[in-house]
Tab-separated table of C-alpha atoms and ligand atoms in Angstrom:
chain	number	residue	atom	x	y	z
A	24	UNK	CA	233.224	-108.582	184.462
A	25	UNK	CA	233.836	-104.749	185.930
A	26	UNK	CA	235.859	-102.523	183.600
A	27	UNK	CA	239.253	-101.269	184.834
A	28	UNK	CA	237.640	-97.919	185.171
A	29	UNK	CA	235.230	-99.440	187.568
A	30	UNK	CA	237.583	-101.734	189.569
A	31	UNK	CA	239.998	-98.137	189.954
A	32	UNK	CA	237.028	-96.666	191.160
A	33	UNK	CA	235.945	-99.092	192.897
A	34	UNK	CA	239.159	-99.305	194.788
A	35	UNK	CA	239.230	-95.092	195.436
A	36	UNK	CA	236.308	-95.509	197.468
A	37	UNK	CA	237.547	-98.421	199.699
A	38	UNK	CA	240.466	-96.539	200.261
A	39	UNK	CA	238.846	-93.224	200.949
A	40	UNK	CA	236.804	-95.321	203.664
A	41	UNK	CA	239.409	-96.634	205.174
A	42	UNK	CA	241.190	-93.232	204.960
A	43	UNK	CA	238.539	-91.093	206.633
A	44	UNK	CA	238.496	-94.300	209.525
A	45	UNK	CA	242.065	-92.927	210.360
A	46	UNK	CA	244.289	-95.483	207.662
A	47	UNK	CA	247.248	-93.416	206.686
A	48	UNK	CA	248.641	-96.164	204.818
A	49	UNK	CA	244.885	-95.982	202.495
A	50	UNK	CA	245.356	-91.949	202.209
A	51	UNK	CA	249.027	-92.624	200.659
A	52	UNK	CA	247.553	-95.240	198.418
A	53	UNK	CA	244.350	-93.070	197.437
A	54	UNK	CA	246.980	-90.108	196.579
A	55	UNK	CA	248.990	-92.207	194.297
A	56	UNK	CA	245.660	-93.175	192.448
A	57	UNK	CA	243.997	-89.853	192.084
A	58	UNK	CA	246.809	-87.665	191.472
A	59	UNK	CA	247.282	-87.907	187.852
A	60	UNK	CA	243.422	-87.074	187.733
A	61	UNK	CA	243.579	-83.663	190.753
A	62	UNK	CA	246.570	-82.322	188.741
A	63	UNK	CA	244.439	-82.400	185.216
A	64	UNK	CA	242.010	-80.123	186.789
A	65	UNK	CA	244.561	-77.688	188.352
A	66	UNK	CA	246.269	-77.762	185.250
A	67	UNK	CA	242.840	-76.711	183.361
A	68	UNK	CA	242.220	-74.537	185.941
A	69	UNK	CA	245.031	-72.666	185.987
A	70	UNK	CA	246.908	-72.788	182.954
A	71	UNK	CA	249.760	-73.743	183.848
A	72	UNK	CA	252.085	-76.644	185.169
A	73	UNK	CA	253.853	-74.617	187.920
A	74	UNK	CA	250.398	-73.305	189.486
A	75	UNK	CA	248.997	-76.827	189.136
A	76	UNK	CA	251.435	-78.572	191.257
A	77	UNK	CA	251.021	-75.961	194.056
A	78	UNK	CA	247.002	-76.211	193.566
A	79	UNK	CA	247.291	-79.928	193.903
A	80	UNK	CA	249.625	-79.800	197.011
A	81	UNK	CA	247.382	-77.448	198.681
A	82	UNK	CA	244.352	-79.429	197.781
A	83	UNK	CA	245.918	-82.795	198.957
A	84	UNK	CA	246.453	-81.210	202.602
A	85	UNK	CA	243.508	-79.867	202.911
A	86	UNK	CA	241.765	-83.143	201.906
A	87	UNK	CA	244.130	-84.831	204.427
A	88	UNK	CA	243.030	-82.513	207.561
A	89	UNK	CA	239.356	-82.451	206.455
A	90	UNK	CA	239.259	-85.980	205.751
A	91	UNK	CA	236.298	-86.380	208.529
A	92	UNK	CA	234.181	-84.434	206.771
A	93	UNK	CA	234.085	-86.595	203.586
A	94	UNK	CA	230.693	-87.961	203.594
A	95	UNK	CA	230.372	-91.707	201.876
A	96	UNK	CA	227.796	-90.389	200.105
A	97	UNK	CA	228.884	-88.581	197.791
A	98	UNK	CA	231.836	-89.815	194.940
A	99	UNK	CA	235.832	-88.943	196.738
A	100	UNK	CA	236.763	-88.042	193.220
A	101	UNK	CA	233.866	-85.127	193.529
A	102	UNK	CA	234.584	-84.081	196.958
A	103	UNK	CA	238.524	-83.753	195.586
A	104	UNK	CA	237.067	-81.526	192.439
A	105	UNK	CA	234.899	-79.134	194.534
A	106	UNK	CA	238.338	-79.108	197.193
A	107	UNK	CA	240.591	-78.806	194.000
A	108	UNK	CA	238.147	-76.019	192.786
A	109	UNK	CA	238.194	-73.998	195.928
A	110	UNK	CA	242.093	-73.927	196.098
A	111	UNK	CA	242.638	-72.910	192.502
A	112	UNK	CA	240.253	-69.832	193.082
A	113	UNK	CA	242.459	-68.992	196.666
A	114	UNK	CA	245.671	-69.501	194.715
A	115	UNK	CA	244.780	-66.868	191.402
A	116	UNK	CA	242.918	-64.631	193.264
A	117	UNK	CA	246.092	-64.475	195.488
A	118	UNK	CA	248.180	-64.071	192.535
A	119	UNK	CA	246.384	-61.433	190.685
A	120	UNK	CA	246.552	-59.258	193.883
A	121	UNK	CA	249.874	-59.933	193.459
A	122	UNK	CA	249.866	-58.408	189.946
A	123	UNK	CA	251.337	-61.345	188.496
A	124	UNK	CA	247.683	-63.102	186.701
A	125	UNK	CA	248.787	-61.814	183.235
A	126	UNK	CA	251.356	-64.715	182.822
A	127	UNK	CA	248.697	-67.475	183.211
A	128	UNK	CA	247.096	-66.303	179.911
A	129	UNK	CA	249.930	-66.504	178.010
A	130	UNK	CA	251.795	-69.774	179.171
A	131	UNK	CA	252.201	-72.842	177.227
A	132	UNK	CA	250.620	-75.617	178.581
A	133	UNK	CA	253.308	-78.035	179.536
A	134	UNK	CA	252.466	-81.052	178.532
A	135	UNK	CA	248.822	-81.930	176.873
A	136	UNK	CA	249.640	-85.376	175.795
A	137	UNK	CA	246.464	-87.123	177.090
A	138	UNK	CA	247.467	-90.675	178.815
A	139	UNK	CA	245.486	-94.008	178.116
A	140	UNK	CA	241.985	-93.699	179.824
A	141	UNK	CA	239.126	-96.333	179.031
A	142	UNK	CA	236.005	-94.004	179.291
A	143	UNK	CA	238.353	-91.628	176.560
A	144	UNK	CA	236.325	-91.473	173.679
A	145	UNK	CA	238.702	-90.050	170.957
A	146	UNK	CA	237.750	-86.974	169.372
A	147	UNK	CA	239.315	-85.380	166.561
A	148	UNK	CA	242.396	-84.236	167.459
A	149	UNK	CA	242.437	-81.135	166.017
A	150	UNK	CA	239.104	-80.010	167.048
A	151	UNK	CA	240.496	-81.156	170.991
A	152	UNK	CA	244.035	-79.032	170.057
A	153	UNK	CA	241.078	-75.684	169.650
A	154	UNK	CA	239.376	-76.579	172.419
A	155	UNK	CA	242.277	-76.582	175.184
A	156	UNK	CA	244.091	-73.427	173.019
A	157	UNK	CA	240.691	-71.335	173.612
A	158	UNK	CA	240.287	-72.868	177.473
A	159	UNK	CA	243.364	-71.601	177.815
A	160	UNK	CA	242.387	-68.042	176.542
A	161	UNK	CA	239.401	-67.611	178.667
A	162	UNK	CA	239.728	-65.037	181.448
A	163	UNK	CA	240.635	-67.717	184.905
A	164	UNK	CA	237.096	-67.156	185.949
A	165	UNK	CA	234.910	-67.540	182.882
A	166	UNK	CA	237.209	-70.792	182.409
A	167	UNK	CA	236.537	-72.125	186.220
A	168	UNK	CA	233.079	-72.831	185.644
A	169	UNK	CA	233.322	-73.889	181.768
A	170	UNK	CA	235.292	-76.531	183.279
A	171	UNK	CA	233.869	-77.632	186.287
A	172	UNK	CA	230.457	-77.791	184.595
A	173	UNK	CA	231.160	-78.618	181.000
A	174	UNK	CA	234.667	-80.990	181.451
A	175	UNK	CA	233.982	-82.239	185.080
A	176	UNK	CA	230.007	-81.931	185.416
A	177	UNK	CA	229.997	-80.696	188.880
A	178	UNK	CA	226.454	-79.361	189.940
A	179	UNK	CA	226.263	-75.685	189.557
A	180	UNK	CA	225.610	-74.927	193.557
A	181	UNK	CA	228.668	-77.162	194.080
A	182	UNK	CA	230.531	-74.639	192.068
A	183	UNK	CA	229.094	-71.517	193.089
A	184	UNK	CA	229.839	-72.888	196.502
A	185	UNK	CA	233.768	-73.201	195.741
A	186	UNK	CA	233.931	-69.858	194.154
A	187	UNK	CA	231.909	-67.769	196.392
A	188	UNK	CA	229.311	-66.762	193.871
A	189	UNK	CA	225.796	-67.069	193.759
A	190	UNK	CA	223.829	-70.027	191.376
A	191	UNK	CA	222.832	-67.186	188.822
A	192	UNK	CA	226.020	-65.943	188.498
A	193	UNK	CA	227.861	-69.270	188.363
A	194	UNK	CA	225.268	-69.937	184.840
A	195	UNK	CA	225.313	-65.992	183.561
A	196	UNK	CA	229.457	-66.599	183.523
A	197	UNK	CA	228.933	-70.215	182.424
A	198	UNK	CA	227.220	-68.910	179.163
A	199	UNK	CA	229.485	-66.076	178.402
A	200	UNK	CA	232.465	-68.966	178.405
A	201	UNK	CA	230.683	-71.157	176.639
A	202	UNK	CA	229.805	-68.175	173.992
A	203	UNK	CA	233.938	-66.921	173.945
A	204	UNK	CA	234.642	-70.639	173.483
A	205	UNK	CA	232.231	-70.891	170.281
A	206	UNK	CA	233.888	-67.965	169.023
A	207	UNK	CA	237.283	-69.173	169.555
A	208	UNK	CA	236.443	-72.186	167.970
A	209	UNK	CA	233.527	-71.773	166.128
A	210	UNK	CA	230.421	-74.390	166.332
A	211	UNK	CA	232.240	-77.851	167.245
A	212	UNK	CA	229.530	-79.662	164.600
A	213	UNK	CA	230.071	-77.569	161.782
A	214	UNK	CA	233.798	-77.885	162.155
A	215	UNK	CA	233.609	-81.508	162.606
A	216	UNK	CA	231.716	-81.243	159.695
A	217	UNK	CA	234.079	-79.122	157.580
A	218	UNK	CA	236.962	-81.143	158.140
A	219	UNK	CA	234.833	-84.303	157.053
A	220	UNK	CA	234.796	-82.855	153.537
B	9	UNK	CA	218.869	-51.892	165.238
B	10	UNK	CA	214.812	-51.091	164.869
B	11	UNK	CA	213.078	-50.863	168.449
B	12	UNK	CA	211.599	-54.553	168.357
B	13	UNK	CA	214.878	-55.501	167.788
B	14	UNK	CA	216.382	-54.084	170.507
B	15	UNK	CA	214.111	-55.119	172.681
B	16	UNK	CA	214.178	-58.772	171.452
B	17	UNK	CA	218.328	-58.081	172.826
B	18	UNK	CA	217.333	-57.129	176.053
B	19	UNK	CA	215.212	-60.208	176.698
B	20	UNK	CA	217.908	-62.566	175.422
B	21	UNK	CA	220.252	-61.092	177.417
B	22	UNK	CA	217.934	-61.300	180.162
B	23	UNK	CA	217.588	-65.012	179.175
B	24	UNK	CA	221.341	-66.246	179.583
B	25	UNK	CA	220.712	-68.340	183.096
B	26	UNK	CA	218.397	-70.196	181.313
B	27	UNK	CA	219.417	-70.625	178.340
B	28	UNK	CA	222.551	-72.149	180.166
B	29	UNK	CA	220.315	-74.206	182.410
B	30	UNK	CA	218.932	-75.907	178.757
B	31	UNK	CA	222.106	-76.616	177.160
B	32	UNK	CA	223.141	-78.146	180.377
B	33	UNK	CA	219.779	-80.868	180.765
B	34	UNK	CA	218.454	-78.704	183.440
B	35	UNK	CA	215.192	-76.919	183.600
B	36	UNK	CA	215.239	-73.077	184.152
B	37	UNK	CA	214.563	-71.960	187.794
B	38	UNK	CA	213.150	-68.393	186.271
B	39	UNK	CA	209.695	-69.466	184.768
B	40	UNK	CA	209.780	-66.136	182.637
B	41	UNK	CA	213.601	-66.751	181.238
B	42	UNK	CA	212.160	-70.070	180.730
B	43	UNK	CA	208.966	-68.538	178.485
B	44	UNK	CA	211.365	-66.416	176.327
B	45	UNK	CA	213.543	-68.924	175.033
B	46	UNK	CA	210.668	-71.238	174.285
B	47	UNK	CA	209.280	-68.014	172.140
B	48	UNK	CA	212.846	-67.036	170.743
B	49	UNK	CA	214.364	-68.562	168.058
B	50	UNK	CA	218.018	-66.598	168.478
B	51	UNK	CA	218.236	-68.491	172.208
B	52	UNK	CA	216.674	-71.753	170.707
B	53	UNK	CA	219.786	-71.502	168.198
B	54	UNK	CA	221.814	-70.907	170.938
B	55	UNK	CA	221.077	-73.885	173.263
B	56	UNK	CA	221.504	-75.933	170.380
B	57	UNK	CA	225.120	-74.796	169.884
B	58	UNK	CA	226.099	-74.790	173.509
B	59	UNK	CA	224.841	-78.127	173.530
B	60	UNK	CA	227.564	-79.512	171.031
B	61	UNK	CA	229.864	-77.777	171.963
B	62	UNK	CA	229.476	-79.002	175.892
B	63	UNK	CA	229.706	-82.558	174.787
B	64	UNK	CA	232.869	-81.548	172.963
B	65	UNK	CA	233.882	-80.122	175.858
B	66	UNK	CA	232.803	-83.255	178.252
B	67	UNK	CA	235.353	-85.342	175.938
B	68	UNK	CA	238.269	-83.222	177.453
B	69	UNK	CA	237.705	-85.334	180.590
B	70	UNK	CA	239.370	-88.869	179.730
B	71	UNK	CA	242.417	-86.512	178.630
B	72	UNK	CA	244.902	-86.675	181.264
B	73	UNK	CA	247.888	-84.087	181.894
B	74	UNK	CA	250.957	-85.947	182.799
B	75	UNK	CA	252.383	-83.890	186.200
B	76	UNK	CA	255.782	-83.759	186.613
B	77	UNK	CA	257.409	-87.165	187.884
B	78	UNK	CA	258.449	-85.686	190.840
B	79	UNK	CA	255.192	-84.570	192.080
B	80	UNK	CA	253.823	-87.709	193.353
B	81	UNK	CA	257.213	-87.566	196.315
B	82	UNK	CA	256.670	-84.066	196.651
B	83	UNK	CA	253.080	-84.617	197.330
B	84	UNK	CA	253.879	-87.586	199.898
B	85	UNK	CA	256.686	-85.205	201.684
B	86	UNK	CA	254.134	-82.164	201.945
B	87	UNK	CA	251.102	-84.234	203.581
B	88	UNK	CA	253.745	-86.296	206.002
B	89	UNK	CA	254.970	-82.719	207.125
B	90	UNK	CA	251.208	-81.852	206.953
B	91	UNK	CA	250.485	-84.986	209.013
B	92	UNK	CA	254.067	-84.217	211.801
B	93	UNK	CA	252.528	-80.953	212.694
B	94	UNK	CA	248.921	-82.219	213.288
B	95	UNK	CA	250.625	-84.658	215.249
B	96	UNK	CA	252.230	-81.694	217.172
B	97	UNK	CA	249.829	-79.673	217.829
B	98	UNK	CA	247.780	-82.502	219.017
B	99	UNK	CA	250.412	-83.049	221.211
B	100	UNK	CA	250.376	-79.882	222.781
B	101	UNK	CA	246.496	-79.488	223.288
B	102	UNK	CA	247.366	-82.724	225.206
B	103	UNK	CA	249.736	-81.013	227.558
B	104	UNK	CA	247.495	-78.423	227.832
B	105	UNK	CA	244.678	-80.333	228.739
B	106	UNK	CA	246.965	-82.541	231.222
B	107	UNK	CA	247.743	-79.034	232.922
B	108	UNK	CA	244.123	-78.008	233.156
B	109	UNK	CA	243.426	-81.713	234.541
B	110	UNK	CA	245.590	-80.895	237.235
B	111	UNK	CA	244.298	-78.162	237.821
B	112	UNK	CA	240.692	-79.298	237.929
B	113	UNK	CA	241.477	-82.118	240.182
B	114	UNK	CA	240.411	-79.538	243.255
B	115	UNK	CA	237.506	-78.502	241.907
B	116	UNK	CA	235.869	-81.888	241.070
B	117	UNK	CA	236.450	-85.309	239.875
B	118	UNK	CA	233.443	-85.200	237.594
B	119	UNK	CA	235.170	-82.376	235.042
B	120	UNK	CA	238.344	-84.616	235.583
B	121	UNK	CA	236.495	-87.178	234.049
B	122	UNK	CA	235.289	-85.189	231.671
B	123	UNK	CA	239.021	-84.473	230.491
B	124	UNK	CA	240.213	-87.667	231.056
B	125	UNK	CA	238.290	-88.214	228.326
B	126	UNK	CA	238.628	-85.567	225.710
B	127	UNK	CA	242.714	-86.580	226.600
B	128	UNK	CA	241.956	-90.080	225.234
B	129	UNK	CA	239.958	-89.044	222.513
B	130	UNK	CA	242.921	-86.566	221.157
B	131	UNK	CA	245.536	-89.138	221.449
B	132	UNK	CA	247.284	-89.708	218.170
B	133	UNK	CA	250.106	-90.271	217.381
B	134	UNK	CA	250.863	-89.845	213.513
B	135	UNK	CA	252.215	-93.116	211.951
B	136	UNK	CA	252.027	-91.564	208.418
B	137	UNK	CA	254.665	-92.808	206.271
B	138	UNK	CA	255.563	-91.048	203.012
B	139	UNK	CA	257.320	-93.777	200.744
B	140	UNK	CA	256.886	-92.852	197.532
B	141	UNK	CA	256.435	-94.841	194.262
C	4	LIG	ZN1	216.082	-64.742	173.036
């Protein structure tokens, strides 16, 4: 028998069929499914619960007008990430020319509590506590592609793609992340394995 | 820092692409990046680290933010607007094409056709209803 997981995702490609065919009714269903998931990425994105809910809005209508150009053959829940991606990038570059970026690094998450998930393979909660606190502290960028490529395993063209970079870059800023992240939090196996004691 | 040493630096720094390509699975697209971390111990080390701490990392994706109740109505409202001006606008390339129809009735039936056509084809009429819950 399919796992829940499976019969949800299942269902999110049906819909996004039938959505791309012209189904309204399958886009409002596929929106109540996958928001939950779109607005965890903004939020680790950007930082922040305000910025998130604009990134998802944005993302959601852009998803809605491009809808054509979803092609079956690749996962909805991807082609959402890489859209999610691009809009996050539009939305704090537009802020930091507004001078206002510096509040992103310092806001509280709003609300971290993680919801029930079947794939969720519990971690210590402490070491997951570090691990947002320093994703938080990254610089927006250096974050962007820890998480796309670490958290969300997008392909690194898909993500040098969504924020107009080249491949190289996308992996020189990928290992300067992860490197601020080790240092933030120090090696994940020897803390694991200090707390053991 | 002797002068081997520093050079050693350079090199690793040189190395980062690839070293990031390893931790991630992937094999290095620069063969020569590729040859000094399977010579270097300090970039070895490294992979090996970046390695635990990406599946760390890759645990952070069954953790779901809760948004804001209200965002799933918001949401619906935004695309139905989204969805009303599409709807709009397709409504006016309509009239626009009706116009140039008209117009093109003198100089041949076959563009008329042609129109007649692309008229159909943007048709559409949004139906999209934004209940939410
Ligand atoms: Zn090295």
């Amino acid at each position: 028998m399919p796992s829940s997981a499976t019969v949800v995702r299942m269902d999110v490609e049906a819909l996004a069929k039938k959505a791309k065919a012209g189904d309204e009714d399958a886009f409002t269903a596929l929106v109540k499914v996958t928001h939950a998931d779109t607005y965890t990425l903004a939020h680790r994105l950007t930082g922040n619960a305000d910025d998130a809910s604009d990134v998802v809005q944005e993302a959601y209508i852009r998803a809605y007008r491009n809808l054509k150009s979803f092609r079956g053959d690749a996962k909805f829940s991807t082609w959402m990430y890489r859209i999610t991606a691009n809009c996050a990038s539009t939305h704090l570059s537009k802020r930091r020319m507004n001078h206002h970026d510096e509040l992103t690094e310092f806001m509280a998450p709003s609300d971290n509590t993680p919801v029930h998930d079947p794939d969720f393979v519990v971690m210590n909660g402490s070491l997951r506590t570090a691990l947002v606190d320093a994703l938080q502290a990254l610089p927006q960028q250096m974050r962007a592609v820890v998480v796309l490529r670490d958290v969300y395993d997008l392909p690194h063209d898909n993500i040098a793609e969504e924020l107009g970079i080249s491949v190289t870059a996308a992996k020189v800023r990928l290992h300067r992340a992860r490197k601020r992240l080790r240092d933030l939090v120090g090696d994940p196996h020897e803390s694991e394995a200090r707390r053991a004691v | 820092m002797t002068r081997m040493k520093a050079r050693r630096a350079v090199q690793c720094e040189s190395a980062v692409a690839a070293v990031a390509s390893l931790a991630t699975g992937e094999e290095p697209s620069n063969r020569r990046q590729a040859q000094h971390v399977s010579e270097c111990l300090r970039c070895q080390a490294a992979v090996a680290r970046d390695r635990r701490l990406r599946r760390s990392l890759r645990q952070l994706r069954g953790a779901m933010i809760r948004p804001n109740p209200e965002l799933l109505s918001e949401l619906l409202l935004a695309i139905s607007e989204a969805a009303a001006d599409e709807a709009s606008r397709s409504r006016s390339r309509t009239k626009r094409l009706v116009y140039m129809a008209a117009a093109g009735t003198a100089a041949g039936g076959a563009a008329a056709g042609g129109i007649a056509v692309a008229i159909a084809m943007h048709r559409h009429r949004s139906t999209f209803t934004a209940a939410a819950g």
